[in-house]
Coordinates of C-alpha atoms and ligand atoms in Angstrom, one line a residue:
M1 CA 21.8 -2.9 17.3
Y2 CA 19.7 -2.0 15.4
A3 CA 15.7 -2.2 15.6
I4 CA 15.2 -3.1 11.7
Q5 CA 17.4 -4.2 9.0
V6 CA 16.6 -4.8 5.3
A7 CA 19.2 -6.1 3.2
N8 CA 18.9 -6.2 0.2
L9 CA 15.3 -7.6 0.1
K10 CA 13.6 -8.8 -3.2
K11 CA 9.8 -9.4 -3.3
N12 CA 8.5 -11.2 -7.2
Y13 CA 4.7 -11.4 -8.3
G14 CA 5.1 -13.8 -10.9
S15 CA 7.6 -11.7 -12.9
F16 CA 6.7 -8.2 -11.2
S17 CA 9.1 -7.5 -9.1
A18 CA 7.6 -5.0 -6.3
L19 CA 11.5 -5.0 -4.2
K20 CA 14.2 -4.7 -6.7
G21 CA 16.9 -4.7 -3.4
I22 CA 16.0 -2.6 -1.4
S23 CA 18.3 -2.2 2.4
F24 CA 18.0 0.4 5.2
V25 CA 18.4 0.2 8.4
V26 CA 16.1 1.7 11.7
E27 CA 17.6 2.8 15.4
Q28 CA 16.6 2.1 18.1
G29 CA 15.0 5.1 19.8
E30 CA 14.1 6.4 16.7
I31 CA 11.0 7.7 14.1
L32 CA 12.4 6.7 10.1
S33 CA 10.0 7.9 7.3
L34 CA 8.9 5.2 4.5
L35 CA 7.9 7.6 2.1
G36 CA 7.4 6.7 -1.8
P37 CA 3.9 6.9 -3.7
N38 CA 1.3 4.4 -4.4
G39 CA 2.7 1.2 -6.0
A40 CA 6.1 2.4 -4.7
G41 CA 6.4 -0.9 -2.2
K42 CA 5.7 0.2 1.4
S43 CA 2.9 -2.2 2.5
T44 CA 5.0 -4.8 0.3
T45 CA 8.2 -4.1 2.7
I46 CA 5.8 -3.9 6.0
S47 CA 4.6 -7.0 5.4
I48 CA 7.2 -8.8 5.1
L49 CA 8.7 -7.0 8.4
C50 CA 5.4 -8.3 9.9
G51 CA 6.3 -11.9 8.4
L52 CA 3.5 -11.5 6.0
I53 CA 4.5 -12.6 3.6
Q54 CA 8.1 -13.9 2.8
P55 CA 10.3 -12.3 0.5
T56 CA 11.6 -13.4 -2.7
S57 CA 15.1 -12.5 -1.4
G58 CA 16.6 -10.6 1.2
E59 CA 17.7 -10.6 5.1
V60 CA 15.3 -9.1 6.9
T61 CA 15.8 -8.8 11.1
I62 CA 13.6 -7.1 14.4
L63 CA 16.3 -5.8 17.8
G64 CA 18.7 -8.0 16.0
H65 CA 16.5 -11.1 15.4
S66 CA 15.7 -13.1 12.2
V67 CA 11.4 -12.3 11.1
Q68 CA 12.0 -15.3 9.0
N69 CA 13.3 -18.5 11.5
E70 CA 12.6 -16.0 14.5
P71 CA 9.3 -15.6 14.1
M72 CA 7.9 -16.1 18.0
E73 CA 11.0 -13.2 19.3
T74 CA 10.4 -10.6 16.4
R75 CA 6.3 -10.4 17.0
A76 CA 7.2 -9.5 20.6
A77 CA 9.6 -6.7 19.9
L78 CA 6.8 -5.5 17.1
G79 CA 3.4 -3.7 17.2
V80 CA 2.0 -3.0 13.6
V81 CA -0.6 -0.7 12.5
P82 CA -2.0 -1.7 9.4
Q83 CA -3.5 0.1 7.8
E84 CA -6.9 -1.1 7.1
I85 CA -8.6 -2.2 10.4
A86 CA -8.6 -4.1 12.1
L87 CA -11.6 -3.8 14.3
Y88 CA -14.5 -5.3 16.1
P89 CA -17.3 -2.5 15.4
D90 CA -19.5 -4.5 17.6
L91 CA -17.6 -4.3 20.8
S92 CA -16.3 -1.2 22.2
A93 CA -13.1 0.7 22.0
R94 CA -11.9 -1.1 25.7
E95 CA -13.6 -4.3 24.3
N96 CA -11.7 -4.0 21.5
L97 CA -8.6 -3.2 24.1
N98 CA -9.9 -6.3 26.6
F99 CA -9.3 -8.6 23.4
W100 CA -6.3 -8.3 22.2
A101 CA -4.9 -7.4 25.3
A102 CA -6.2 -10.8 26.3
M103 CA -4.8 -11.9 22.6
Y104 CA -1.5 -10.8 23.8
G105 CA -1.3 -13.0 27.0
L106 CA -2.1 -9.8 29.2
R107 CA -4.3 -10.8 31.7
G108 CA -6.3 -10.0 35.9
A109 CA -4.7 -6.3 36.4
T110 CA -2.1 -5.9 34.3
R111 CA -4.7 -5.5 31.7
K112 CA -7.1 -3.2 32.8
Q113 CA -4.1 -1.3 33.8
R114 CA -2.3 -1.3 29.7
V115 CA -6.0 -0.8 28.8
D116 CA -6.7 1.6 30.4
E117 CA -3.7 3.4 29.6
T118 CA -4.0 2.9 26.2
L119 CA -7.2 4.9 26.2
E120 CA -5.9 7.5 27.2
I121 CA -3.1 7.5 24.9
I122 CA -5.0 7.3 22.1
G123 CA -7.0 9.9 23.5
L124 CA -10.4 7.7 24.2
T125 CA -11.4 7.6 28.1
D126 CA -14.0 9.0 27.4
R127 CA -15.8 8.0 24.3
Q128 CA -14.5 3.7 25.4
K129 CA -17.6 2.7 26.1
D130 CA -19.7 3.2 22.2
K131 CA -20.0 1.0 19.5
V132 CA -16.6 1.1 17.3
S133 CA -18.9 1.0 14.3
K134 CA -20.0 4.5 16.1
F135 CA -17.0 5.8 16.1
S136 CA -15.1 8.1 13.0
G137 CA -12.7 7.3 11.2
G138 CA -10.4 8.5 12.8
M139 CA -11.0 7.9 15.8
K140 CA -11.4 4.1 14.2
R141 CA -7.9 4.6 13.7
R142 CA -6.5 5.9 16.9
V143 CA -8.3 2.7 18.8
N144 CA -6.7 0.7 15.8
L145 CA -2.8 2.3 17.1
G146 CA -3.9 1.4 20.5
V147 CA -4.1 -2.5 19.8
A148 CA -0.8 -2.1 18.3
L149 CA 0.7 -0.6 21.7
L150 CA -1.5 -3.0 24.1
H151 CA 2.1 -4.4 25.1
R152 CA 4.3 -1.5 24.4
P153 CA 6.3 -3.2 21.5
P154 CA 10.3 -1.4 21.8
V155 CA 9.4 -1.3 18.3
V156 CA 6.1 -0.2 15.7
I157 CA 5.4 -0.3 12.6
M158 CA 2.5 2.1 11.6
D159 CA 1.0 1.5 7.4
E160 CA -0.4 5.1 6.0
P161 CA -2.3 5.5 9.9
T162 CA -3.2 8.9 9.1
V163 CA -5.1 8.0 5.7
G164 CA -8.7 9.1 4.7
I165 CA -8.7 10.9 8.4
D166 CA -9.8 14.2 9.1
P167 CA -6.7 16.6 10.2
Q168 CA -7.7 16.2 13.9
S169 CA -7.4 12.9 14.0
R170 CA -4.6 13.1 12.2
R171 CA -2.8 16.0 14.3
Y172 CA -3.5 13.4 17.5
I173 CA -1.7 10.1 16.1
L174 CA 1.0 12.5 15.6
E175 CA 1.4 14.4 17.9
N176 CA 1.1 10.3 19.9
I177 CA 3.3 9.4 18.2
K178 CA 6.2 12.0 18.0
Q179 CA 5.0 11.2 22.5
L180 CA 6.0 7.3 22.5
N181 CA 8.6 7.8 20.8
K182 CA 10.7 10.5 23.3
Q183 CA 9.6 7.5 26.1
G184 CA 11.9 5.8 23.7
M185 CA 10.2 3.7 21.5
T186 CA 10.9 3.4 17.9
V187 CA 9.2 4.4 14.7
L188 CA 9.0 2.4 10.9
Y189 CA 5.8 4.8 9.3
T190 CA 4.4 4.8 5.8
T191 CA 3.0 7.9 4.6
H192 CA 3.2 9.2 1.1
Y193 CA 2.6 12.3 2.0
M194 CA 5.6 14.7 2.3
E195 CA 4.7 16.7 5.2
E196 CA 4.6 14.0 7.4
A197 CA 7.8 12.7 7.0
E198 CA 9.1 16.3 7.5
E199 CA 7.9 16.7 10.5
L200 CA 8.1 13.2 11.8
S201 CA 11.8 11.7 11.0
D202 CA 14.4 11.8 12.1
H203 CA 15.6 9.9 8.6
I204 CA 13.7 9.5 5.4
A205 CA 13.6 6.9 3.0
I206 CA 12.9 7.0 0.1
I207 CA 11.7 4.5 -2.8
D208 CA 8.8 4.6 -5.5
N209 CA 9.3 0.8 -8.3
G210 CA 10.5 -1.8 -5.7
M211 CA 13.9 0.7 -5.2
L212 CA 15.7 2.7 -1.8
I213 CA 16.3 5.9 -4.4
A214 CA 17.6 7.9 -1.5
Y215 CA 18.1 8.1 2.1
G216 CA 18.4 10.6 4.6
T217 CA 18.3 13.2 7.0
H218 CA 15.1 16.0 6.1
R219 CA 17.8 19.0 5.9
E220 CA 20.5 15.6 3.8
L221 CA 18.2 14.6 0.9
I222 CA 17.6 18.7 1.0
R223 CA 20.9 19.7 0.2
L224 CA 20.7 16.8 -3.2
V225 CA 18.8 19.0 -5.0
G226 CA 21.0 22.0 -3.6
E227 CA 17.4 24.4 -4.1
Q228 CA 17.4 27.3 -3.1
T229 CA 15.0 28.9 -0.2
R230 CA 12.7 31.7 -1.6
I231 CA 12.1 34.6 0.0
D232 CA 9.0 37.0 0.0
L233 CA 9.0 39.9 0.7
T234 CA 7.3 44.0 1.4
V235 CA 8.7 47.0 1.2
T236 CA 7.8 50.7 2.3
L237 CA 9.9 51.6 -0.8
E238 CA 9.7 51.0 -4.6
P239 CA 10.9 47.8 -5.4
E240 CA 13.3 50.3 -7.9
K241 CA 15.2 51.6 -4.4
V242 CA 15.5 48.7 -3.0
I243 CA 16.6 45.9 -5.3
P244 CA 19.8 47.2 -6.3
A245 CA 21.2 47.2 -2.7
W246 CA 19.6 44.0 -1.6
K247 CA 22.1 42.5 -5.2
Q248 CA 24.9 43.7 -3.1
V249 CA 24.6 41.4 -1.0
E250 CA 26.1 37.8 -0.7
G251 CA 24.2 34.6 -0.8
I252 CA 22.3 36.1 -3.0
S253 CA 21.4 34.4 -6.9
Q254 CA 17.8 35.8 -7.9
I255 CA 16.1 38.4 -7.6
D256 CA 11.9 39.8 -8.9
R257 CA 10.0 41.8 -8.1
T258 CA 5.9 39.6 -8.7
D259 CA 2.8 41.6 -8.3
G260 CA 3.7 44.5 -5.4
R261 CA 7.2 41.9 -3.7
I262 CA 9.9 40.7 -4.3
S263 CA 10.9 37.5 -4.5
V264 CA 14.3 36.5 -3.5
L265 CA 16.4 33.5 -4.0
A266 CA 18.7 32.8 -1.4
T267 CA 21.4 29.7 -0.8
D268 CA 20.7 30.7 3.2
S269 CA 18.0 32.1 4.3
N270 CA 18.7 32.8 8.0
R271 CA 22.0 34.9 7.2
V272 CA 21.1 36.9 3.7
L273 CA 18.1 38.3 5.4
P274 CA 19.9 40.7 8.2
Y275 CA 20.9 42.2 5.8
L276 CA 18.4 43.5 3.5
F277 CA 17.0 44.8 6.5
E278 CA 19.8 46.6 6.6
A279 CA 20.0 47.7 3.1
T280 CA 16.9 48.5 3.4
A281 CA 17.2 50.6 6.9
R282 CA 20.1 52.7 4.9
L283 CA 18.0 54.1 2.6
G284 CA 15.0 55.0 5.3
G285 CA 12.7 52.0 4.4
R286 CA 11.7 49.7 6.6
I287 CA 10.3 45.7 5.7
T288 CA 7.0 44.8 6.3
S289 CA 6.3 41.8 5.4
V290 CA 9.1 37.8 4.9
D291 CA 7.1 34.8 3.8
I292 CA 10.2 31.9 3.5
L293 CA 9.2 29.3 1.5
E294 CA 12.2 26.6 2.6
P295 CA 12.5 23.8 -0.6
N296 CA 11.0 20.2 0.5
L297 CA 10.5 16.7 -0.3
E298 CA 8.0 17.2 -3.1
A299 CA 11.4 18.5 -4.8
V300 CA 13.6 16.1 -4.7
F301 CA 11.2 13.6 -5.1
L302 CA 11.4 15.5 -8.7
H303 CA 14.4 15.7 -8.9
L304 CA 14.9 12.4 -8.1
T305 CA 12.4 10.6 -10.4
G306 CA 11.4 13.4 -12.9
K307 CA 8.2 12.6 -11.2
A308 CA 5.6 14.7 -8.9
L309 CA 5.8 13.1 -5.1
R310 CA 1.3 13.5 -5.5
D311 CA -1.2 10.7 -7.3
Ligands
LIG1 P1 2.9 0.9 -1.2 O1 2.5 0.3 -0.2 O2 4.5 1.6 -1.7 O3 1.6 1.4 -2.3 P2 2.7 -1.9 -2.2 O4 3.7 -2.7 -2.3 O5 1.0 -1.8 -1.9 O6 3.0 0.0 -2.1 O7 2.4 -2.0 -4.0 C1 4.1 -2.5 -4.6 C2 3.8 -2.7 -6.4 O8 2.9 -4.1 -5.8 C3 2.3 -2.5 -6.4 O9 2.5 -2.4 -7.9 C4 1.3 -3.9 -6.4 O10 0.6 -3.5 -8.0 C5 2.2 -5.0 -6.2 N1 1.4 -6.1 -6.5 C6 1.7 -5.4 -4.4 N2 0.8 -7.0 -3.2 C7 0.8 -7.2 -5.1 C8 0.1 -8.5 -4.6 N3 -0.2 -9.6 -3.6 N4 0.0 -9.5 -6.5 C9 1.3 -9.2 -7.2 N5 1.0 -7.6 -7.6 C10 1.0 -6.9 -5.8

């Protein structure tokens, strides 16, 4: 059984088609990132998954339960981290968590324990008595994340939880997600930051203009562009001396000189590097620095859509 199954999902707003038939699955225990630029349809997809808006057509299930027909079951299985902060600013972090824990039906000692554990997870035990209105944007987001975790849902959906926050809180949230995932939680994560999708995901679904344009592991998506890795090197010898020798190495398609460095394009940096070291040593020189620049999801997106992922 899939944690989440989305089949041919469509959503029209009047004559505008925000989702044009999206299908994907999230396996139990994995992190899937839904990656796409602003306006791609990420929030719309998520709002449908959470039962907040009705699709025009299509089928959505959470752990085998239909979101439309079994709202109670799907809600119990799901934790949602919305993009907007859903907290009471005049209450403390603890009071906010307590309030939401009560809403989830947690009582007495269980509630206290869950709130304690959750404060620990989001790293705000020390600040639990402070009013949320005094918190930074990043800390508020961490409380927001905590709210979604209170009922220990097996599946958590996060709608761009790191937008506009400080690097430290972002790191905290990303590490939290990895930890929770290690403990078995399934995560659907939406983002327009390709670095986050690269770092977190088992699978990545790229959407644009309401359509799923690519799906796969990071490696599989990179393979779509067939792009090569660039290796920038510096050597103790004159480039003219080493370049002819390096050109003999199999797997290298291009070598250029760029202000003091040598740029090599290769299909597999791990395979060619030992040969570059060896060829340089044979000429009596040494490689003194190596920079490997792997192709990224930005390149994949550009290849598929002809435009940049970033705004
Ligand atoms: P994302 O989350 O990827 O930034 P959204 O799902 O928010 O994208 O939006 C997808 C498209 O649907 C956008 O063009 C947006 O303007 C449009 N849209 C979203 N909500 C509404 C609505 N309530 N009415 C009309 N258009 C909407």
